[in-house]
PDB file of C-alpha atoms and ligand atoms in Angstrom:
ATOM      1  CA  MET A 327      27.691 -22.979  18.419  1.00 44.00           C
ATOM      2  CA  ALA A 328      26.330 -19.334  18.890  1.00 44.00           C
ATOM      3  CA  PRO A 329      27.340 -17.293  15.727  1.00 45.00           C
ATOM      4  CA  SER A 330      25.987 -13.585  15.491  1.00 47.00           C
ATOM      5  CA  ILE A 331      27.240 -12.213  12.226  1.00 51.00           C
ATOM      6  CA  ASN A 332      29.591 -13.484  10.055  1.00 55.00           C
ATOM      7  CA  ILE A 333      31.664 -10.725   8.298  1.00 56.00           C
ATOM      8  CA  SER A 334      32.366 -12.586   4.968  1.00 59.00           C
ATOM      9  CA  TRP A 335      28.795 -13.360   4.755  1.00 60.00           C
ATOM     10  CA  LEU A 336      27.594 -10.061   5.212  1.00 58.00           C
ATOM     11  CA  ILE A 337      30.166  -8.808   2.391  1.00 61.00           C
ATOM     12  CA  SER A 338      29.014 -11.410   0.008  1.00 65.00           C
ATOM     13  CA  ILE A 339      25.670 -10.141   0.752  1.00 64.00           C
ATOM     14  CA  GLN A 340      26.002  -6.711   0.123  1.00 64.00           C
ATOM     15  CA  PHE A 341      27.437  -7.769  -3.199  1.00 63.00           C
ATOM     16  CA  LEU A 342      24.658 -10.102  -3.802  1.00 65.00           C
ATOM     17  CA  VAL A 343      22.179  -7.315  -3.153  1.00 65.00           C
ATOM     18  CA  LEU A 344      23.983  -5.081  -5.362  1.00 62.00           C
ATOM     19  CA  VAL A 345      24.130  -7.221  -8.333  1.00 61.00           C
ATOM     20  CA  VAL A 346      20.602  -8.021  -8.099  1.00 61.00           C
ATOM     21  CA  LYS A 347      19.542  -4.246  -8.004  1.00 60.00           C
ATOM     22  CA  ILE A 348      21.843  -3.468 -10.769  1.00 56.00           C
ATOM     23  CA  ASN A 349      20.025  -6.068 -12.833  1.00 59.00           C
ATOM     24  CA  GLY A 350      16.761  -5.262 -11.683  1.00 60.00           C
ATOM     25  CA  ALA A 351      15.999  -8.932 -10.861  1.00 66.00           C
ATOM     26  CA  LYS A 352      13.344  -9.496  -8.516  1.00 83.00           C
ATOM     27  CA  ILE A 353      13.525 -11.871  -5.395  1.00 94.00           C
ATOM     28  CA  PRO A 354       9.977 -12.846  -4.367  1.00 97.00           C
ATOM     29  CA  ALA A 355      11.336 -15.090  -1.513  1.00 98.00           C
ATOM     30  CA  ILE A 356      13.979 -16.370   0.359  1.00 98.00           C
ATOM     31  CA  ILE A 357      14.250 -20.074   1.140  1.00 98.00           C
ATOM     32  CA  VAL A 358      16.592 -21.436   3.540  1.00 98.00           C
ATOM     33  CA  PHE A 359      18.303 -24.777   4.562  1.00 98.00           C
ATOM     34  CA  GLY A 360      21.026 -25.309   7.157  1.00 97.00           C
ATOM     35  CA  ASP A 361      22.021 -25.266  10.844  1.00 96.00           C
ATOM     36  CA  SER A 362      21.948 -22.874  13.767  1.00 94.00           C
ATOM     37  CA  SER A 363      23.588 -20.215  11.395  1.00 93.00           C
ATOM     38  CA  VAL A 364      19.944 -19.957   9.774  1.00 96.00           C
ATOM     39  CA  ASP A 365      17.619 -21.769  12.271  1.00 97.00           C
ATOM     40  CA  ALA A 366      14.858 -19.279  13.173  1.00 97.00           C
ATOM     41  CA  GLY A 367      13.340 -21.661  15.661  1.00 97.00           C
ATOM     42  CA  ASN A 368      12.336 -24.920  13.947  1.00 98.00           C
ATOM     43  CA  ASN A 369      14.307 -26.669  16.692  1.00 98.00           C
ATOM     44  CA  ASN A 370      11.766 -25.516  19.287  1.00 97.00           C
ATOM     45  CA  TYR A 371       9.164 -27.948  17.762  1.00 98.00           C
ATOM     46  CA  ILE A 372      11.110 -31.141  17.784  1.00 97.00           C
ATOM     47  CA  PRO A 373      12.466 -33.093  20.796  1.00 96.00           C
ATOM     48  CA  THR A 374      16.189 -31.930  21.154  1.00 94.00           C
ATOM     49  CA  VAL A 375      18.451 -30.087  23.620  1.00 93.00           C
ATOM     50  CA  ALA A 376      19.895 -28.057  20.781  1.00 94.00           C
ATOM     51  CA  ARG A 377      17.580 -24.941  21.367  1.00 94.00           C
ATOM     52  CA  SER A 378      18.207 -21.287  22.048  1.00 94.00           C
ATOM     53  CA  ASN A 379      14.768 -20.370  23.255  1.00 94.00           C
ATOM     54  CA  PHE A 380      16.072 -18.878  26.325  1.00 94.00           C
ATOM     55  CA  GLN A 381      17.974 -15.656  27.560  1.00 93.00           C
ATOM     56  CA  PRO A 382      20.505 -14.122  26.712  1.00 94.00           C
ATOM     57  CA  TYR A 383      19.443 -15.280  23.197  1.00 95.00           C
ATOM     58  CA  GLY A 384      17.192 -12.739  21.541  1.00 95.00           C
ATOM     59  CA  ARG A 385      17.728 -10.041  23.893  1.00 95.00           C
ATOM     60  CA  ASP A 386      18.089  -7.557  21.122  1.00 94.00           C
ATOM     61  CA  PHE A 387      15.559  -9.185  19.122  1.00 94.00           C
ATOM     62  CA  ASN A 388      12.193  -7.015  18.453  1.00 89.00           C
ATOM     63  CA  GLY A 389      10.645  -7.375  21.983  1.00 88.00           C
ATOM     64  CA  GLY A 390      13.726  -8.992  23.588  1.00 93.00           C
ATOM     65  CA  ARG A 391      12.222 -12.406  22.677  1.00 92.00           C
ATOM     66  CA  PRO A 392      14.201 -15.770  22.439  1.00 95.00           C
ATOM     67  CA  THR A 393      12.863 -17.194  19.173  1.00 96.00           C
ATOM     68  CA  GLY A 394      15.080 -19.958  18.544  1.00 96.00           C
ATOM     69  CA  ARG A 395      17.564 -18.080  16.832  1.00 97.00           C
ATOM     70  CA  PHE A 396      21.162 -18.636  17.756  1.00 95.00           C
ATOM     71  CA  SER A 397      21.766 -14.960  18.006  1.00 95.00           C
ATOM     72  CA  ASN A 398      21.328 -11.879  20.401  1.00 95.00           C
ATOM     73  CA  GLY A 399      19.002 -10.578  17.577  1.00 95.00           C
ATOM     74  CA  LYS A 400      18.248 -11.167  13.945  1.00 96.00           C
ATOM     75  CA  ILE A 401      20.214 -13.819  11.927  1.00 96.00           C
ATOM     76  CA  THR A 402      22.062 -13.203   8.629  1.00 95.00           C
ATOM     77  CA  THR A 403      19.164 -14.447   6.375  1.00 97.00           C
ATOM     78  CA  ASP A 404      16.753 -12.065   8.225  1.00 97.00           C
ATOM     79  CA  PHE A 405      18.946  -9.072   7.123  1.00 96.00           C
ATOM     80  CA  ILE A 406      19.218 -10.487   3.643  1.00 96.00           C
ATOM     81  CA  SER A 407      15.556 -10.895   3.400  1.00 96.00           C
ATOM     82  CA  GLU A 408      14.927  -7.239   4.667  1.00 95.00           C
ATOM     83  CA  ALA A 409      17.402  -5.922   2.212  1.00 94.00           C
ATOM     84  CA  PHE A 410      15.445  -7.373  -0.718  1.00 94.00           C
ATOM     85  CA  GLY A 411      12.546  -5.660   0.516  1.00 94.00           C
ATOM     86  CA  LEU A 412      10.608  -8.538   1.802  1.00 96.00           C
ATOM     87  CA  LYS A 413       9.835  -9.367   5.352  1.00 95.00           C
ATOM     88  CA  LYS A 414      12.206  -8.347   8.174  1.00 96.00           C
ATOM     89  CA  THR A 415      12.440 -11.773   9.547  1.00 97.00           C
ATOM     90  CA  VAL A 416      12.435 -15.283   7.798  1.00 98.00           C
ATOM     91  CA  PRO A 417       9.918 -17.390   9.462  1.00 98.00           C
ATOM     92  CA  ALA A 418      10.654 -21.170  10.716  1.00 98.00           C
ATOM     93  CA  TYR A 419       8.641 -23.636   8.759  1.00 98.00           C
ATOM     94  CA  LEU A 420       7.674 -25.593  11.930  1.00 98.00           C
ATOM     95  CA  ASP A 421       6.559 -22.550  13.916  1.00 97.00           C
ATOM     96  CA  PRO A 422       2.658 -22.822  13.900  1.00 97.00           C
ATOM     97  CA  SER A 423       2.059 -19.137  14.498  1.00 96.00           C
ATOM     98  CA  TYR A 424       3.093 -18.550  10.857  1.00 97.00           C
ATOM     99  CA  ARG A 425       0.765 -19.253   7.891  1.00 96.00           C
ATOM    100  CA  LEU A 426       1.460 -19.880   4.124  1.00 96.00           C
ATOM    101  CA  SER A 427       0.926 -16.305   3.326  1.00 96.00           C
ATOM    102  CA  ASP A 428       3.823 -15.618   5.418  1.00 97.00           C
ATOM    103  CA  PHE A 429       6.107 -18.413   4.008  1.00 98.00           C
ATOM    104  CA  ALA A 430       5.199 -17.376   0.457  1.00 97.00           C
ATOM    105  CA  THR A 431       7.841 -14.683   0.559  1.00 97.00           C
ATOM    106  CA  GLY A 432      10.380 -16.453   2.894  1.00 98.00           C
ATOM    107  CA  VAL A 433      10.817 -19.712   4.844  1.00 98.00           C
ATOM    108  CA  THR A 434      13.635 -21.500   6.727  1.00 98.00           C
ATOM    109  CA  PHE A 435      13.660 -25.343   6.879  1.00 98.00           C
ATOM    110  CA  ALA A 436      17.124 -25.205   8.997  1.00 98.00           C
ATOM    111  CA  SER A 437      17.722 -26.867  12.116  1.00 98.00           C
ATOM    112  CA  ALA A 438      20.411 -26.291  14.511  1.00 96.00           C
ATOM    113  CA  ALA A 439      23.090 -28.765  15.337  1.00 96.00           C
ATOM    114  CA  THR A 440      22.499 -30.580  11.884  1.00 97.00           C
ATOM    115  CA  GLY A 441      25.013 -31.206   9.190  1.00 97.00           C
ATOM    116  CA  TYR A 442      25.571 -32.428   5.691  1.00 98.00           C
ATOM    117  CA  ASP A 443      26.066 -35.785   7.164  1.00 98.00           C
ATOM    118  CA  ASN A 444      22.920 -37.705   8.419  1.00 98.00           C
ATOM    119  CA  ALA A 445      25.383 -39.092  11.392  1.00 97.00           C
ATOM    120  CA  THR A 446      25.706 -35.363  12.438  1.00 96.00           C
ATOM    121  CA  SER A 447      22.005 -34.777  12.603  1.00 97.00           C
ATOM    122  CA  ASP A 448      21.508 -38.130  14.549  1.00 96.00           C
ATOM    123  CA  VAL A 449      23.898 -36.763  17.448  1.00 94.00           C
ATOM    124  CA  LEU A 450      21.199 -34.353  18.953  1.00 95.00           C
ATOM    125  CA  SER A 451      18.337 -35.869  16.914  1.00 96.00           C
ATOM    126  CA  VAL A 452      17.708 -32.748  14.855  1.00 97.00           C
ATOM    127  CA  ILE A 453      16.326 -32.285  11.220  1.00 98.00           C
ATOM    128  CA  PRO A 454      18.648 -34.030   8.435  1.00 98.00           C
ATOM    129  CA  LEU A 455      19.206 -32.139   5.500  1.00 98.00           C
ATOM    130  CA  TRP A 456      17.547 -34.782   3.669  1.00 98.00           C
ATOM    131  CA  LYS A 457      14.350 -34.179   5.684  1.00 98.00           C
ATOM    132  CA  GLN A 458      14.825 -30.307   5.074  1.00 98.00           C
ATOM    133  CA  LEU A 459      14.360 -31.218   1.430  1.00 98.00           C
ATOM    134  CA  GLU A 460      11.272 -33.296   1.887  1.00 98.00           C
ATOM    135  CA  TYR A 461       9.553 -30.228   3.946  1.00 98.00           C
ATOM    136  CA  TYR A 462      10.749 -28.006   1.095  1.00 98.00           C
ATOM    137  CA  LYS A 463       8.835 -30.420  -1.368  1.00 98.00           C
ATOM    138  CA  ASN A 464       5.689 -30.208   0.845  1.00 98.00           C
ATOM    139  CA  TYR A 465       6.083 -26.418   0.934  1.00 98.00           C
ATOM    140  CA  GLN A 466       5.973 -26.251  -3.049  1.00 98.00           C
ATOM    141  CA  LYS A 467       2.731 -28.480  -2.892  1.00 98.00           C
ATOM    142  CA  GLU A 468       1.238 -25.967  -0.340  1.00 98.00           C
ATOM    143  CA  LEU A 469       2.389 -23.180  -2.374  1.00 98.00           C
ATOM    144  CA  ARG A 470       0.831 -24.227  -5.534  1.00 98.00           C
ATOM    145  CA  ALA A 471      -2.459 -24.763  -3.551  1.00 98.00           C
ATOM    146  CA  TYR A 472      -2.091 -21.427  -2.218  1.00 97.00           C
ATOM    147  CA  LEU A 473      -0.971 -19.293  -5.090  1.00 97.00           C
ATOM    148  CA  GLY A 474      -2.219 -21.338  -8.053  1.00 98.00           C
ATOM    149  CA  GLU A 475       0.280 -23.360 -10.506  1.00 97.00           C
ATOM    150  CA  ARG A 476       1.735 -20.412 -12.295  1.00 97.00           C
ATOM    151  CA  LYS A 477       2.198 -17.740  -9.474  1.00 97.00           C
ATOM    152  CA  ALA A 478       3.849 -20.647  -7.359  1.00 98.00           C
ATOM    153  CA  ASN A 479       6.353 -21.592 -10.194  1.00 97.00           C
ATOM    154  CA  ASP A 480       7.362 -17.931 -10.576  1.00 97.00           C
ATOM    155  CA  VAL A 481       7.978 -17.812  -7.083  1.00 97.00           C
ATOM    156  CA  ILE A 482       9.909 -21.146  -6.678  1.00 98.00           C
ATOM    157  CA  SER A 483      12.153 -20.409  -9.997  1.00 97.00           C
ATOM    158  CA  HIS A 484      12.785 -16.536  -8.936  1.00 97.00           C
ATOM    159  CA  ALA A 485      13.491 -17.269  -5.094  1.00 98.00           C
ATOM    160  CA  LEU A 486      16.829 -16.982  -3.416  1.00 97.00           C
ATOM    161  CA  TYR A 487      17.857 -20.162  -2.201  1.00 98.00           C
ATOM    162  CA  MET A 488      20.607 -19.999   0.626  1.00 98.00           C
ATOM    163  CA  ILE A 489      22.360 -22.972   2.127  1.00 97.00           C
ATOM    164  CA  SER A 490      24.224 -22.574   5.332  1.00 96.00           C
ATOM    165  CA  VAL A 491      25.605 -25.973   6.798  1.00 96.00           C
ATOM    166  CA  GLY A 492      28.608 -27.911   7.604  1.00 95.00           C
ATOM    167  CA  THR A 493      30.735 -26.639  10.754  1.00 93.00           C
ATOM    168  CA  ASN A 494      28.806 -29.036  12.734  1.00 94.00           C
ATOM    169  CA  ASP A 495      29.933 -32.016  10.649  1.00 95.00           C
ATOM    170  CA  PHE A 496      33.357 -31.354  12.181  1.00 92.00           C
ATOM    171  CA  LEU A 497      32.339 -29.695  15.492  1.00 89.00           C
ATOM    172  CA  GLU A 498      30.113 -32.183  16.596  1.00 90.00           C
ATOM    173  CA  ASN A 499      30.632 -35.157  14.851  1.00 94.00           C
ATOM    174  CA  TYR A 500      33.959 -35.641  13.472  1.00 94.00           C
ATOM    175  CA  TYR A 501      36.336 -34.303  16.107  1.00 90.00           C
ATOM    176  CA  THR A 502      33.999 -35.115  18.967  1.00 89.00           C
ATOM    177  CA  ILE A 503      32.273 -38.543  18.632  1.00 89.00           C
ATOM    178  CA  PRO A 504      34.047 -41.870  17.276  1.00 88.00           C
ATOM    179  CA  GLY A 505      32.874 -43.230  14.056  1.00 90.00           C
ATOM    180  CA  ARG A 506      33.544 -41.039  11.039  1.00 94.00           C
ATOM    181  CA  SER A 507      37.224 -40.241  12.113  1.00 93.00           C
ATOM    182  CA  SER A 508      38.176 -43.877  11.893  1.00 94.00           C
ATOM    183  CA  GLU A 509      36.202 -44.228   8.637  1.00 95.00           C
ATOM    184  CA  TYR A 510      37.871 -41.229   6.817  1.00 96.00           C
ATOM    185  CA  ASP A 511      40.730 -38.993   7.009  1.00 95.00           C
ATOM    186  CA  ILE A 512      40.033 -35.249   6.974  1.00 94.00           C
ATOM    187  CA  GLU A 513      40.440 -35.008   3.100  1.00 96.00           C
ATOM    188  CA  GLU A 514      38.013 -38.106   2.581  1.00 97.00           C
ATOM    189  CA  TYR A 515      35.462 -36.641   4.959  1.00 97.00           C
ATOM    190  CA  GLU A 516      35.837 -33.249   3.179  1.00 96.00           C
ATOM    191  CA  ASN A 517      35.106 -34.974  -0.150  1.00 97.00           C
ATOM    192  CA  PHE A 518      32.229 -36.735   1.233  1.00 97.00           C
ATOM    193  CA  LEU A 519      30.680 -33.683   2.525  1.00 97.00           C
ATOM    194  CA  VAL A 520      31.122 -31.974  -0.608  1.00 97.00           C
ATOM    195  CA  GLY A 521      29.647 -34.881  -2.694  1.00 97.00           C
ATOM    196  CA  ILE A 522      26.340 -34.436  -0.492  1.00 98.00           C
ATOM    197  CA  ALA A 523      26.391 -30.844  -1.087  1.00 97.00           C
ATOM    198  CA  GLY A 524      26.627 -31.083  -4.646  1.00 97.00           C
ATOM    199  CA  ARG A 525      23.979 -33.504  -4.912  1.00 98.00           C
ATOM    200  CA  PHE A 526      21.741 -31.387  -2.412  1.00 98.00           C
ATOM    201  CA  THR A 527      22.334 -28.681  -4.968  1.00 97.00           C
ATOM    202  CA  GLU A 528      21.150 -30.532  -7.988  1.00 98.00           C
ATOM    203  CA  LYS A 529      18.146 -31.932  -6.367  1.00 98.00           C
ATOM    204  CA  LEU A 530      17.184 -28.249  -5.707  1.00 98.00           C
ATOM    205  CA  TYR A 531      17.907 -27.431  -9.260  1.00 98.00           C
ATOM    206  CA  GLN A 532      15.638 -30.296 -10.595  1.00 98.00           C
ATOM    207  CA  LEU A 533      12.863 -28.880  -8.182  1.00 98.00           C
ATOM    208  CA  GLY A 534      12.978 -25.725  -9.896  1.00 97.00           C
ATOM    209  CA  ALA A 535      15.455 -23.555  -8.045  1.00 97.00           C
ATOM    210  CA  ARG A 536      17.920 -21.340  -9.990  1.00 96.00           C
ATOM    211  CA  LYS A 537      19.395 -18.980  -7.552  1.00 96.00           C
ATOM    212  CA  ILE A 538      21.326 -20.830  -5.109  1.00 96.00           C
ATOM    213  CA  SER A 539      23.804 -19.619  -2.685  1.00 96.00           C
ATOM    214  CA  LEU A 540      25.865 -22.290  -1.091  1.00 94.00           C
ATOM    215  CA  GLY A 541      27.532 -20.772   1.949  1.00 88.00           C
ATOM    216  CA  GLY A 542      31.213 -22.225   2.638  1.00 81.00           C
ATOM    217  CA  LEU A 543      32.187 -22.858   6.179  1.00 83.00           C
ATOM    218  CA  PRO A 544      32.722 -19.648   8.362  1.00 74.00           C
ATOM    219  CA  PRO A 545      35.921 -19.709  10.462  1.00 74.00           C
ATOM    220  CA  TRP A 546      34.450 -21.589  13.252  1.00 72.00           C
ATOM    221  CA  GLY A 547      37.783 -21.975  15.361  1.00 70.00           C
ATOM    222  CA  ALA A 548      36.253 -19.737  18.224  1.00 68.00           C
ATOM    223  CA  CYS A 549      32.513 -21.165  18.067  1.00 66.00           C
ATOM    224  CA  HIS A 550      31.414 -22.539  21.528  1.00 61.00           C
ATOM    225  CA  TRP A 551      28.093 -24.267  22.708  1.00 57.00           C
ATOM    226  CA  ARG A 552      26.109 -22.767  25.387  1.00 53.00           C
ATOM    227  CA  GLU A 553      23.578 -24.842  26.881  1.00 51.00           C
ATOM    228  CA  PRO A 554      20.879 -24.176  29.649  1.00 51.00           C
ATOM    229  CA  GLY A 555      22.254 -24.063  33.074  1.00 47.00           C
ATOM    230  CA  ILE A 556      25.902 -24.179  31.834  1.00 39.00           C
TER     231      ILE A 556
HETATM  232  C1  NAG B 960      20.841 -40.113   4.480  1.00 87.29           C
HETATM  233  O1  NAG B 960      19.542 -40.559   4.874  1.00 87.29           O
HETATM  234  C2  NAG B 960      18.495 -40.676   4.032  1.00 87.29           C
HETATM  235  C3  NAG B 960      17.306 -41.193   4.347  1.00 87.29           C
HETATM  236  O2  NAG B 960      17.470 -42.362   4.907  1.00 87.29           O
HETATM  237  C4  NAG B 960      18.938 -41.427   2.697  1.00 87.29           C
HETATM  238  O3  NAG B 960      18.236 -41.341   1.439  1.00 87.29           O
HETATM  239  C5  NAG B 960      20.443 -40.853   2.205  1.00 87.29           C
HETATM  240  O4  NAG B 960      20.816 -41.536   1.210  1.00 87.29           O
HETATM  241  C6  NAG B 960      21.366 -40.647   3.336  1.00 87.29           C
HETATM  242  N1  NAG B 960      22.554 -39.951   2.917  1.00 87.29           N
HETATM  243  C7  NAG B 960      23.799 -40.562   3.119  1.00 87.29           C
HETATM  244  C8  NAG B 960      24.837 -39.632   2.382  1.00 87.29           C
HETATM  245  O5  NAG B 960      24.084 -41.333   3.276  1.00 87.29           O
END
């Protein structure tokens, strides 16, 4: 799927930025989990066809570079980072050209084509959500080693956590491959996904996150795939 900018997201972001500015709250970092809506290139470093490191992706990005973002330019989380006075883009955790000094103010663990459901990430062999959380735990360790316990805990508890995932559970999985659709009707499958989302959020909270944005599903009826050579 190839979203550029989602209007409802942008409106809620403006609201979020406004509320945070009014309250004078400090956002030291943006930490992201999800799918192609927020992947900044992690899939370039795993064996999958779910990639966007080719033209016309990235043609309006700084230098016209296809970075692995499923967008002509920056993605929503990049704009949010910039709006909070942090970096202009949120780097991908698996990209070896970034260091912990970059990740200390923002990082994305997202992987295009993933879902809440493990069966969704299996379809194109991408990073499941539970594994993104494992990467995050690793990141916490690295951050503590880099910043020291007290500073790292401060970043962890004041950071903004954004989760954007769920469309692929329907697009790529439920409506496309057999399996889940014979196991669950739509409402049951929705409840199954909501259960996973709830437990994921609880785990994040237990790990120290306090500002968590769980994006709902964008209107994905007009989304489409564009693969190399098609
Ligand atoms: C997804 O897979 C992980 C790792 O095997 C497992 O811990 C988790 O319980 C699975 N999630 C669901 C909802 O089955």
